[in-house]
PDB file of C-alpha atoms in Angstrom:
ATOM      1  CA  UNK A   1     -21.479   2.225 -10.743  1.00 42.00           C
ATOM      2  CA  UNK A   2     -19.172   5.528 -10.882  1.00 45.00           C
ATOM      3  CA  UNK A   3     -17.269   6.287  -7.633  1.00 51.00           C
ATOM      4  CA  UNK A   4     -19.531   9.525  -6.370  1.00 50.00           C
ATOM      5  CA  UNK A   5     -21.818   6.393  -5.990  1.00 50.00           C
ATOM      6  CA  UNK A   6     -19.755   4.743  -3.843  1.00 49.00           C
ATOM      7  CA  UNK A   7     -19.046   7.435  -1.691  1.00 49.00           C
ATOM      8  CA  UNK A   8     -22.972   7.263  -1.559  1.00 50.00           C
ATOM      9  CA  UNK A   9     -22.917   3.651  -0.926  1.00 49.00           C
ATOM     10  CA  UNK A  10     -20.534   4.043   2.144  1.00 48.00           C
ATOM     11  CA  UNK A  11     -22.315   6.862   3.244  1.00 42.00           C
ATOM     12  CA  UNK A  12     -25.621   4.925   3.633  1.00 43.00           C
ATOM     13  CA  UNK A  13     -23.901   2.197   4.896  1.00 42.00           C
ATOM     14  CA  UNK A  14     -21.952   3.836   7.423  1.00 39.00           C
ATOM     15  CA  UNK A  15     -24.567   6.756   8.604  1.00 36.00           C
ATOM     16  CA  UNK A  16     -27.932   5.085   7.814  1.00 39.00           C
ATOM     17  CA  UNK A  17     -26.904   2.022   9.053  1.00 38.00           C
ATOM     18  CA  UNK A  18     -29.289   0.104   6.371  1.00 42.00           C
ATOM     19  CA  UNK A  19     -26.207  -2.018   4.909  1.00 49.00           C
ATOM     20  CA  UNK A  20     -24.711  -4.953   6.361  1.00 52.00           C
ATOM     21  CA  UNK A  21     -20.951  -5.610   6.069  1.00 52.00           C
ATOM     22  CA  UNK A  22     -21.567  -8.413   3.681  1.00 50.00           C
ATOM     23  CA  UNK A  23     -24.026  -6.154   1.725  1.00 55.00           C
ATOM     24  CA  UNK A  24     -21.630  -3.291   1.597  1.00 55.00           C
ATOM     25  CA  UNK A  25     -18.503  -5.576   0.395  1.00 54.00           C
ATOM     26  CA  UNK A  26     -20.738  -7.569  -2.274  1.00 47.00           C
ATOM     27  CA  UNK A  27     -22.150  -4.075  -3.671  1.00 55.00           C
ATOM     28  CA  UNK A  28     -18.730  -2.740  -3.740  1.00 50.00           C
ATOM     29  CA  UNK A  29     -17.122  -6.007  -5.401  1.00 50.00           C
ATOM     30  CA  UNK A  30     -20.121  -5.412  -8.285  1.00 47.00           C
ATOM     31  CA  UNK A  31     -19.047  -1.702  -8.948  1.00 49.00           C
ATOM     32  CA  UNK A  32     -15.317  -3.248  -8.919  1.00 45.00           C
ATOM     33  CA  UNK A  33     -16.346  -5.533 -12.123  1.00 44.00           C
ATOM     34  CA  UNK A  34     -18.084  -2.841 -13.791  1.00 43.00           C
ATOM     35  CA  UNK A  35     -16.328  -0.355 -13.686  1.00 46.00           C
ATOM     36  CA  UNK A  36     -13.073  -2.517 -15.382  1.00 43.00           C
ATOM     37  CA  UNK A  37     -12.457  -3.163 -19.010  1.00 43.00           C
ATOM     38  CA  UNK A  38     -13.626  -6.356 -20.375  1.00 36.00           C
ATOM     39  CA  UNK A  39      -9.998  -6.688 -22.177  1.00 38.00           C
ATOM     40  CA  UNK A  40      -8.339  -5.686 -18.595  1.00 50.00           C
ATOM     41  CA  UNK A  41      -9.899  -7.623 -15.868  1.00 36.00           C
ATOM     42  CA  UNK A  42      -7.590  -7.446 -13.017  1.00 50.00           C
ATOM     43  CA  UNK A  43      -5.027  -9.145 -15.634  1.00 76.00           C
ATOM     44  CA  UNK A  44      -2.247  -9.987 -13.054  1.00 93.00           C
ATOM     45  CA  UNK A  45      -2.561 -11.990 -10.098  1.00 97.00           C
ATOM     46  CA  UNK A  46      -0.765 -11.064  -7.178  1.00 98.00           C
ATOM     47  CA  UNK A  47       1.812 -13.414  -7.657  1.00 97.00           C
ATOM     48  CA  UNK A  48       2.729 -11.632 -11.164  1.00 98.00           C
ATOM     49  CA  UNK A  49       1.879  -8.069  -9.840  1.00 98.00           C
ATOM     50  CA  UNK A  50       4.430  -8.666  -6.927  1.00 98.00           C
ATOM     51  CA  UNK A  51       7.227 -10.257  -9.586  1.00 98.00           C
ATOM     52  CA  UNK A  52       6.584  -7.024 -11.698  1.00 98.00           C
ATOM     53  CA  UNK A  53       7.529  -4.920  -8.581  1.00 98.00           C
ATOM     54  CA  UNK A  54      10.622  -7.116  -7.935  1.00 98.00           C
ATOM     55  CA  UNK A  55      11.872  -6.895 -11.421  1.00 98.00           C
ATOM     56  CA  UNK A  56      11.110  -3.433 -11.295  1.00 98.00           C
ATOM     57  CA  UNK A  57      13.042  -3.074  -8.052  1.00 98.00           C
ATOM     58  CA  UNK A  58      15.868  -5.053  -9.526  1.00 98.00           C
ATOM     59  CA  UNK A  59      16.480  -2.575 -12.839  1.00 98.00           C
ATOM     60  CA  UNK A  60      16.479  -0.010 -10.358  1.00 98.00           C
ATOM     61  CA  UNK A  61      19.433  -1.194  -8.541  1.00 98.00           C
ATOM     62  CA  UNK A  62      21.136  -2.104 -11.535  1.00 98.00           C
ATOM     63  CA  UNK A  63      20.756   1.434 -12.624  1.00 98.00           C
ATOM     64  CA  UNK A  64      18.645  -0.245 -15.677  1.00 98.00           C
ATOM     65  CA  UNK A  65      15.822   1.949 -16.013  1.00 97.00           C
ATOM     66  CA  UNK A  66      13.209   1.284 -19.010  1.00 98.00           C
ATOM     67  CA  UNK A  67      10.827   4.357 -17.735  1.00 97.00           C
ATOM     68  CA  UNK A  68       7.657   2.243 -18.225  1.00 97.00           C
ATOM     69  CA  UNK A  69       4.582   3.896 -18.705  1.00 97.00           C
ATOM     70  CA  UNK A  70       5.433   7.774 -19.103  1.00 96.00           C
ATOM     71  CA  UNK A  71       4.935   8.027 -22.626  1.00 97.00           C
ATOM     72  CA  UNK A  72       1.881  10.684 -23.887  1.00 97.00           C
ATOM     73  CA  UNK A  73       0.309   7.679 -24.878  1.00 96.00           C
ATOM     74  CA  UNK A  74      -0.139   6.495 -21.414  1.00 97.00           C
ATOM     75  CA  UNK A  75      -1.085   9.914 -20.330  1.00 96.00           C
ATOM     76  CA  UNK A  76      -4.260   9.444 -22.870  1.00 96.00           C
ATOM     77  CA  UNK A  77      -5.006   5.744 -21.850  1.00 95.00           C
ATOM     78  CA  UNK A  78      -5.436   6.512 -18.254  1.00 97.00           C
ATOM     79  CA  UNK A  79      -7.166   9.780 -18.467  1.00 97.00           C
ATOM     80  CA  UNK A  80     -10.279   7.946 -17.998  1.00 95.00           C
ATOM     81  CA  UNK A  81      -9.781   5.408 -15.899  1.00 96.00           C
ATOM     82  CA  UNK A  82      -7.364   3.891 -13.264  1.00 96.00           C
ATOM     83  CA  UNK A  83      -6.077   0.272 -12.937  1.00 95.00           C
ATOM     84  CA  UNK A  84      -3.181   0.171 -10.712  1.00 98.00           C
ATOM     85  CA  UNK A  85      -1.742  -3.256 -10.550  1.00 98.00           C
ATOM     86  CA  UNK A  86      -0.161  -2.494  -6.961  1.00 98.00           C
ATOM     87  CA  UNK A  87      -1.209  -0.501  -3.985  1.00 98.00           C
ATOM     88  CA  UNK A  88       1.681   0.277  -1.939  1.00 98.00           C
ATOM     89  CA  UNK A  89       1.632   2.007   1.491  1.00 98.00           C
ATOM     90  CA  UNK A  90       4.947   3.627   2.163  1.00 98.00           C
ATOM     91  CA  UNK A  91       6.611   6.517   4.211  1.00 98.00           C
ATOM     92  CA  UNK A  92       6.144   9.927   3.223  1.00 97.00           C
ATOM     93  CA  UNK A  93      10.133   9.835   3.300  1.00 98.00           C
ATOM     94  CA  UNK A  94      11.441  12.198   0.102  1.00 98.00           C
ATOM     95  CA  UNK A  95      14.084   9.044  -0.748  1.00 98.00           C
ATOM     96  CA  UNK A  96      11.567   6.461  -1.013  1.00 98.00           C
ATOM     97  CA  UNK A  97       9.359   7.260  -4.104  1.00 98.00           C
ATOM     98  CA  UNK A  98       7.309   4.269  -5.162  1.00 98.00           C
ATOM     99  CA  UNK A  99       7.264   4.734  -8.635  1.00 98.00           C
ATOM    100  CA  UNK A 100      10.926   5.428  -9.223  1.00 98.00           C
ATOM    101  CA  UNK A 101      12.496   2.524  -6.805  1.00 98.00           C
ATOM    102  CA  UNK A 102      10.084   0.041  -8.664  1.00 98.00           C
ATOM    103  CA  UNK A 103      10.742   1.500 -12.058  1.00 98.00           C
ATOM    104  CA  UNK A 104       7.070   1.682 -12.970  1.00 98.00           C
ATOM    105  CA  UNK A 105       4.934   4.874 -14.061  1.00 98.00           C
ATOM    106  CA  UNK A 106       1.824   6.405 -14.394  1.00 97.00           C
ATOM    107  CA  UNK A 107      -1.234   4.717 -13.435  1.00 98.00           C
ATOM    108  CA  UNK A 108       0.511   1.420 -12.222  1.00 98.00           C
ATOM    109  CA  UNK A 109       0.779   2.034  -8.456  1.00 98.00           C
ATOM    110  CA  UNK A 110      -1.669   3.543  -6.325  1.00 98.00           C
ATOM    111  CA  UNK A 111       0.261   5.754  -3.669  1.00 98.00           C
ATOM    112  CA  UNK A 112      -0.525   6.200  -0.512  1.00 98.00           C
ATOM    113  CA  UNK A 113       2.420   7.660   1.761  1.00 98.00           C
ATOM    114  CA  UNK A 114       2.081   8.918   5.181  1.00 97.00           C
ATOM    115  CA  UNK A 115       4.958   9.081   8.220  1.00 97.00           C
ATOM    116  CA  UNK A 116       5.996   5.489   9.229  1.00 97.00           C
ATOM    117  CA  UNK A 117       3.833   4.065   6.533  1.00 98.00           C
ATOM    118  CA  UNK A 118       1.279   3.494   9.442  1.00 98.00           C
ATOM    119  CA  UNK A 119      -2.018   2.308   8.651  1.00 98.00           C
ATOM    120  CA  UNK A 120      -4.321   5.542   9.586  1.00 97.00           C
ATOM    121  CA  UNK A 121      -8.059   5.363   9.013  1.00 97.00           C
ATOM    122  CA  UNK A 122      -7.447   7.535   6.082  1.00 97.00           C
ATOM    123  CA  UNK A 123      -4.546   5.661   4.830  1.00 98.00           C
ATOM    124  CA  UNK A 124      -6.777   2.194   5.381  1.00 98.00           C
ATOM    125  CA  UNK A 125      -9.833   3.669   3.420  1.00 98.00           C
ATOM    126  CA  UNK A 126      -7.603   5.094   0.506  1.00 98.00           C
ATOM    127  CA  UNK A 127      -6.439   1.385   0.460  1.00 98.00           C
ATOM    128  CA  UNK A 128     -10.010   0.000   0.409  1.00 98.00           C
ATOM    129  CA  UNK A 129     -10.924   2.018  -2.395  1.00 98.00           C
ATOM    130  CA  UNK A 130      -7.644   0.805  -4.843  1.00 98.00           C
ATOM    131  CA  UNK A 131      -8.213  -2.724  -3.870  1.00 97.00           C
ATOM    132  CA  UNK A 132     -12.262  -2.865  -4.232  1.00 96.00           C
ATOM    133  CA  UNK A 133     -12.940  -0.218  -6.212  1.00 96.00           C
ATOM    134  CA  UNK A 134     -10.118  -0.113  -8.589  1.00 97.00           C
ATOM    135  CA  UNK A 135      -9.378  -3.880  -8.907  1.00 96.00           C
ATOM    136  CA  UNK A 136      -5.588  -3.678  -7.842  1.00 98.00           C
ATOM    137  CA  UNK A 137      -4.528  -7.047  -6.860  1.00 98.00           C
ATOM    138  CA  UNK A 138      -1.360  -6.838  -4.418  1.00 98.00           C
ATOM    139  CA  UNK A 139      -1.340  -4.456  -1.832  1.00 98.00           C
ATOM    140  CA  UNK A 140       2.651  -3.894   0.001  1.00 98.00           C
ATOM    141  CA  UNK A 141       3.309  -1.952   3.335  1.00 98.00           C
ATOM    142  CA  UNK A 142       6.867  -1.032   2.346  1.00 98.00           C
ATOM    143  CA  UNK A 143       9.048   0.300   5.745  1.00 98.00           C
ATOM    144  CA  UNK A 144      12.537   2.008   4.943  1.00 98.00           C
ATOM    145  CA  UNK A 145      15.912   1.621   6.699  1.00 97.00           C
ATOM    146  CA  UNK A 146      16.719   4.265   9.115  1.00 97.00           C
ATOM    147  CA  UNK A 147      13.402   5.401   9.031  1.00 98.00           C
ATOM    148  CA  UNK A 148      12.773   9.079  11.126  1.00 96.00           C
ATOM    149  CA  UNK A 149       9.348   8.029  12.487  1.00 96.00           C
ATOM    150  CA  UNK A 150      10.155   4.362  13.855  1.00 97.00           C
ATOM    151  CA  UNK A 151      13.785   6.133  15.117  1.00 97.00           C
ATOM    152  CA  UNK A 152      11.371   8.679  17.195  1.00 96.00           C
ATOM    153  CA  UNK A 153       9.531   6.017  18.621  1.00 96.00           C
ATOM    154  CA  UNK A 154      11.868   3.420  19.231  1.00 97.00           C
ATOM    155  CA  UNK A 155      13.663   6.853  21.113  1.00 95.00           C
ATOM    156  CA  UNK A 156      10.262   7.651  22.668  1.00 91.00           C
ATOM    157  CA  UNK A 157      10.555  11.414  21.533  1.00 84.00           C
ATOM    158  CA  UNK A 158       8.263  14.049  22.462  1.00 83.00           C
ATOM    159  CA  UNK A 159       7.242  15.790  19.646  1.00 86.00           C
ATOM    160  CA  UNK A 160       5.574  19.022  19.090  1.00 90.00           C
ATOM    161  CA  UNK A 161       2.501  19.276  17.463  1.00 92.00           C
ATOM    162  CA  UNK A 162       0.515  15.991  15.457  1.00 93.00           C
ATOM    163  CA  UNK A 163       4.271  14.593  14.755  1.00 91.00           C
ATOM    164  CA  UNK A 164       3.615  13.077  17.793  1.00 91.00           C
ATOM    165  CA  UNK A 165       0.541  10.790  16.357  1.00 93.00           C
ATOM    166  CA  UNK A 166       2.715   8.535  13.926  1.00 92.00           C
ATOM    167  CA  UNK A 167       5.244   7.806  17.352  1.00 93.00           C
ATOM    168  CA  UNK A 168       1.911   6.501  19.190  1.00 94.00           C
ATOM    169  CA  UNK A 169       0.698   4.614  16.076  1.00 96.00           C
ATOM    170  CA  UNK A 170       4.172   2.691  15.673  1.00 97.00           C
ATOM    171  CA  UNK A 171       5.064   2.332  19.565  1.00 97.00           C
ATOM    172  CA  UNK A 172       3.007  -1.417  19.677  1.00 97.00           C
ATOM    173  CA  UNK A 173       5.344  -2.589  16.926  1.00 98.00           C
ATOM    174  CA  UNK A 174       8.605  -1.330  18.841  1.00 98.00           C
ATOM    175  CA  UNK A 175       6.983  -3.202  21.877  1.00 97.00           C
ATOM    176  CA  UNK A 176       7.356  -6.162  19.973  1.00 97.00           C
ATOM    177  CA  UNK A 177      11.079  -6.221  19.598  1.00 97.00           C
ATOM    178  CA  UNK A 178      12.264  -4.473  22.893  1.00 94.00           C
ATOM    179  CA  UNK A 179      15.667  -6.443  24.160  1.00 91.00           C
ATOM    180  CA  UNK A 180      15.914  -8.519  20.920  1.00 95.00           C
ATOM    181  CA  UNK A 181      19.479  -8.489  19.433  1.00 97.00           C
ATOM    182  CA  UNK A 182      20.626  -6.821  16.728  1.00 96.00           C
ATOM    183  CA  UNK A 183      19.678  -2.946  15.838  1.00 97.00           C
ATOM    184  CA  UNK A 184      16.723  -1.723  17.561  1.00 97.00           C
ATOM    185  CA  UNK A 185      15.573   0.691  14.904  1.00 98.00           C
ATOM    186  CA  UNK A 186      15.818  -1.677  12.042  1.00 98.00           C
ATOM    187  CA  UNK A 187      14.069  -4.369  14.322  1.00 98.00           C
ATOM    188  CA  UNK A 188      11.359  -1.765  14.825  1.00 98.00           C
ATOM    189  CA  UNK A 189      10.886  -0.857  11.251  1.00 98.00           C
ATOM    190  CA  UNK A 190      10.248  -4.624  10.354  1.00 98.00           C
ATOM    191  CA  UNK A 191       7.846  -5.111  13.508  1.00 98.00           C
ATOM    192  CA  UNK A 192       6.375  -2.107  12.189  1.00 98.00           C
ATOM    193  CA  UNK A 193       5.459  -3.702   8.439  1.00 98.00           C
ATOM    194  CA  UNK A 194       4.350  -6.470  10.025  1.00 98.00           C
ATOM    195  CA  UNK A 195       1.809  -4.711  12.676  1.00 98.00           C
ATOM    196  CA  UNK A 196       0.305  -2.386   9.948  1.00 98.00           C
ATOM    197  CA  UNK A 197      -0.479  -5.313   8.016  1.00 98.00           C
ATOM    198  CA  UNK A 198      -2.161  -7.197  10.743  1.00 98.00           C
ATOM    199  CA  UNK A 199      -4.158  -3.725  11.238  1.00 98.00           C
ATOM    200  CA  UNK A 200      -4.931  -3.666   7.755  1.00 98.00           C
ATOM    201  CA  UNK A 201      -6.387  -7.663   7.936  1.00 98.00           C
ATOM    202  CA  UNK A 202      -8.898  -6.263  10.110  1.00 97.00           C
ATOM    203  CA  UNK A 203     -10.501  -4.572   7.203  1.00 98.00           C
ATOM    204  CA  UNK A 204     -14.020  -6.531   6.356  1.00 97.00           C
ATOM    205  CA  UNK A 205     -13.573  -5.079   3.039  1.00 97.00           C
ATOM    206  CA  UNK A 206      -9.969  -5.977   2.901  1.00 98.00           C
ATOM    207  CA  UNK A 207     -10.129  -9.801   4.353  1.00 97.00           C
ATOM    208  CA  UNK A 208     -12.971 -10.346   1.836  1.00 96.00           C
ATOM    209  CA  UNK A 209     -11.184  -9.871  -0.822  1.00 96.00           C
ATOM    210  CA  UNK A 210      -8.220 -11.910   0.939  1.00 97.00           C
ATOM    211  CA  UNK A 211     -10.463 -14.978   0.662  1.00 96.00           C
ATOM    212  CA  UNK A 212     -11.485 -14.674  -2.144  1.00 94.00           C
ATOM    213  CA  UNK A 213      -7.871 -15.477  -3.920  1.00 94.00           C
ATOM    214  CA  UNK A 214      -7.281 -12.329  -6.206  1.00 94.00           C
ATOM    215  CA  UNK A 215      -5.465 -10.297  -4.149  1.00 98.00           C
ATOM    216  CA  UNK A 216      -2.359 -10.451  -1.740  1.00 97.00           C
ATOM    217  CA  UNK A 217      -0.769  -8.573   1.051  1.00 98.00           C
ATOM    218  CA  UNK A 218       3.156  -8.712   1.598  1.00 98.00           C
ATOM    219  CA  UNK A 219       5.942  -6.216   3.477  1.00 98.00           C
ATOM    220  CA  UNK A 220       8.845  -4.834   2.375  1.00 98.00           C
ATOM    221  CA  UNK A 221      12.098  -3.210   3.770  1.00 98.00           C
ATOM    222  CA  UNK A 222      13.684  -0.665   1.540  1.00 98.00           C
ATOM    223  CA  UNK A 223      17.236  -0.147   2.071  1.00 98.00           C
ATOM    224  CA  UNK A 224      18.304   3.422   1.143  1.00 98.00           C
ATOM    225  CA  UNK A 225      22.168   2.777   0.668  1.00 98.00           C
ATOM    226  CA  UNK A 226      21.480   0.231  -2.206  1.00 98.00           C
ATOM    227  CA  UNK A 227      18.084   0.715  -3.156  1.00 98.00           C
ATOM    228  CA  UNK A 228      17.471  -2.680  -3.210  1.00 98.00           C
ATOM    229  CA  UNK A 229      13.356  -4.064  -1.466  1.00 98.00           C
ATOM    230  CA  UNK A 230      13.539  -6.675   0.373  1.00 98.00           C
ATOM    231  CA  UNK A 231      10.427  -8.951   0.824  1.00 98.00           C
ATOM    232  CA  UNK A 232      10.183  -9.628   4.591  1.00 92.00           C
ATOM    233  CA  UNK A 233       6.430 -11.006   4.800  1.00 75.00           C
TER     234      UNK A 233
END
């Protein structure tokens, strides 16, 4: 099945109403096996795809770099085809780039960055295309230390324009943590991985694939003065 048929698929399923959940998820789990390799079936499990990010994380730190995955070789054997190994939904923030604090490269993580790493409907159906479609078997909502969007709303800032939206999306997380000890923001950026995840188990598609063993959600908090991800799920 090639994705412009999946689009289709959704399409009919969402507009014509003429697909079930359970139909829509089983159709979409049979393009997922045909469209990967034979040689490159989802080859990590989530377990392994989050120890590769953790490794990753730790040359980083150590200022260890190996550059994975950037040679023109690469470039050619992804052309074609994607098979990111991780999915990770992060802040938009300039300082927290996925692919450079985890030492990976092209075609091993499937991006999707938005403001206080909030899960959007966009941001939730980009995910449910990398994890059903694409095969990727760990999926991390990775929240940053001092981060500008949980600051606003842990300050309850008015904000001009559709800055305000992210504030309103991460204001149930603050909630959460009002009055505890310790620092409010950092409290609130922690609550905040936590609630986008429990947004994101909502997803039929999402808890499907949950169940069925080959995939994984975690959170992480990235602290900008080391560099150093910290698994907090």
């Amino acid at each position: 099945m090639e994705r412009r048929d999946f689009l289709k698929l959704g399409a009919t399923g969402v507009f014509g109403l003429s697909l079930s959940t359970s139909d829509l998820i089983w159709q979409v789990q049979a393009a997922t096996a045909a469209e990967l390799p034979a040689d490159n079936p989802e080859s990590l499990t989530p377990d392994a795809a989050l120890q590769k990010l953790i490794e990753g994380n730790q040359r980083f730190v150590q200022h260890q770099p190996q550059y994975p995955d950037q040679s023109a070789a690469r470039l050619q054997q992804v052309a074609q085809a994607q098979h990111p190994f991780a999915t990770i939904l992060s802040c938009a923030d300039s300082r927290v780039a996925p692919e450079i604090l985890f030492d990976q490269g092209i075609g091993d993580i499937f991006d999707v960055r938005i403001a206080g790493n909030i899960a959007t409907p966009e941001a939730r159906g980009s995910i449910e295309y990398a994890v059903t479609l694409l095969g990727s078997p760990l999926l991390m909502v990775l929240g940053h230390e001092r981060c500008g969007a949980v600051t606003a709303a842990v300050q309850n800032e008015t904000l001009l324009g559709d800055i305000s939206t992210f504030v309103k999306a991460i204001k149930p997380a603050v909630a959460r943590v009002k009055n505890q000890p310790g620092d409010a923001v950092d409290n609130a950026v922690v609550a905040n991985v936590q609630y986008q995840i429990e947004r994101l188990k909502r997803s039929p598609l999402l808890s499907d694939r949950l169940k069925s063993g080959k995939f994984k959600i975690v959170g992480g908090r990235y602290d900008l003065d080391t560099g150093k991800v910290t698994i907090i799920t």
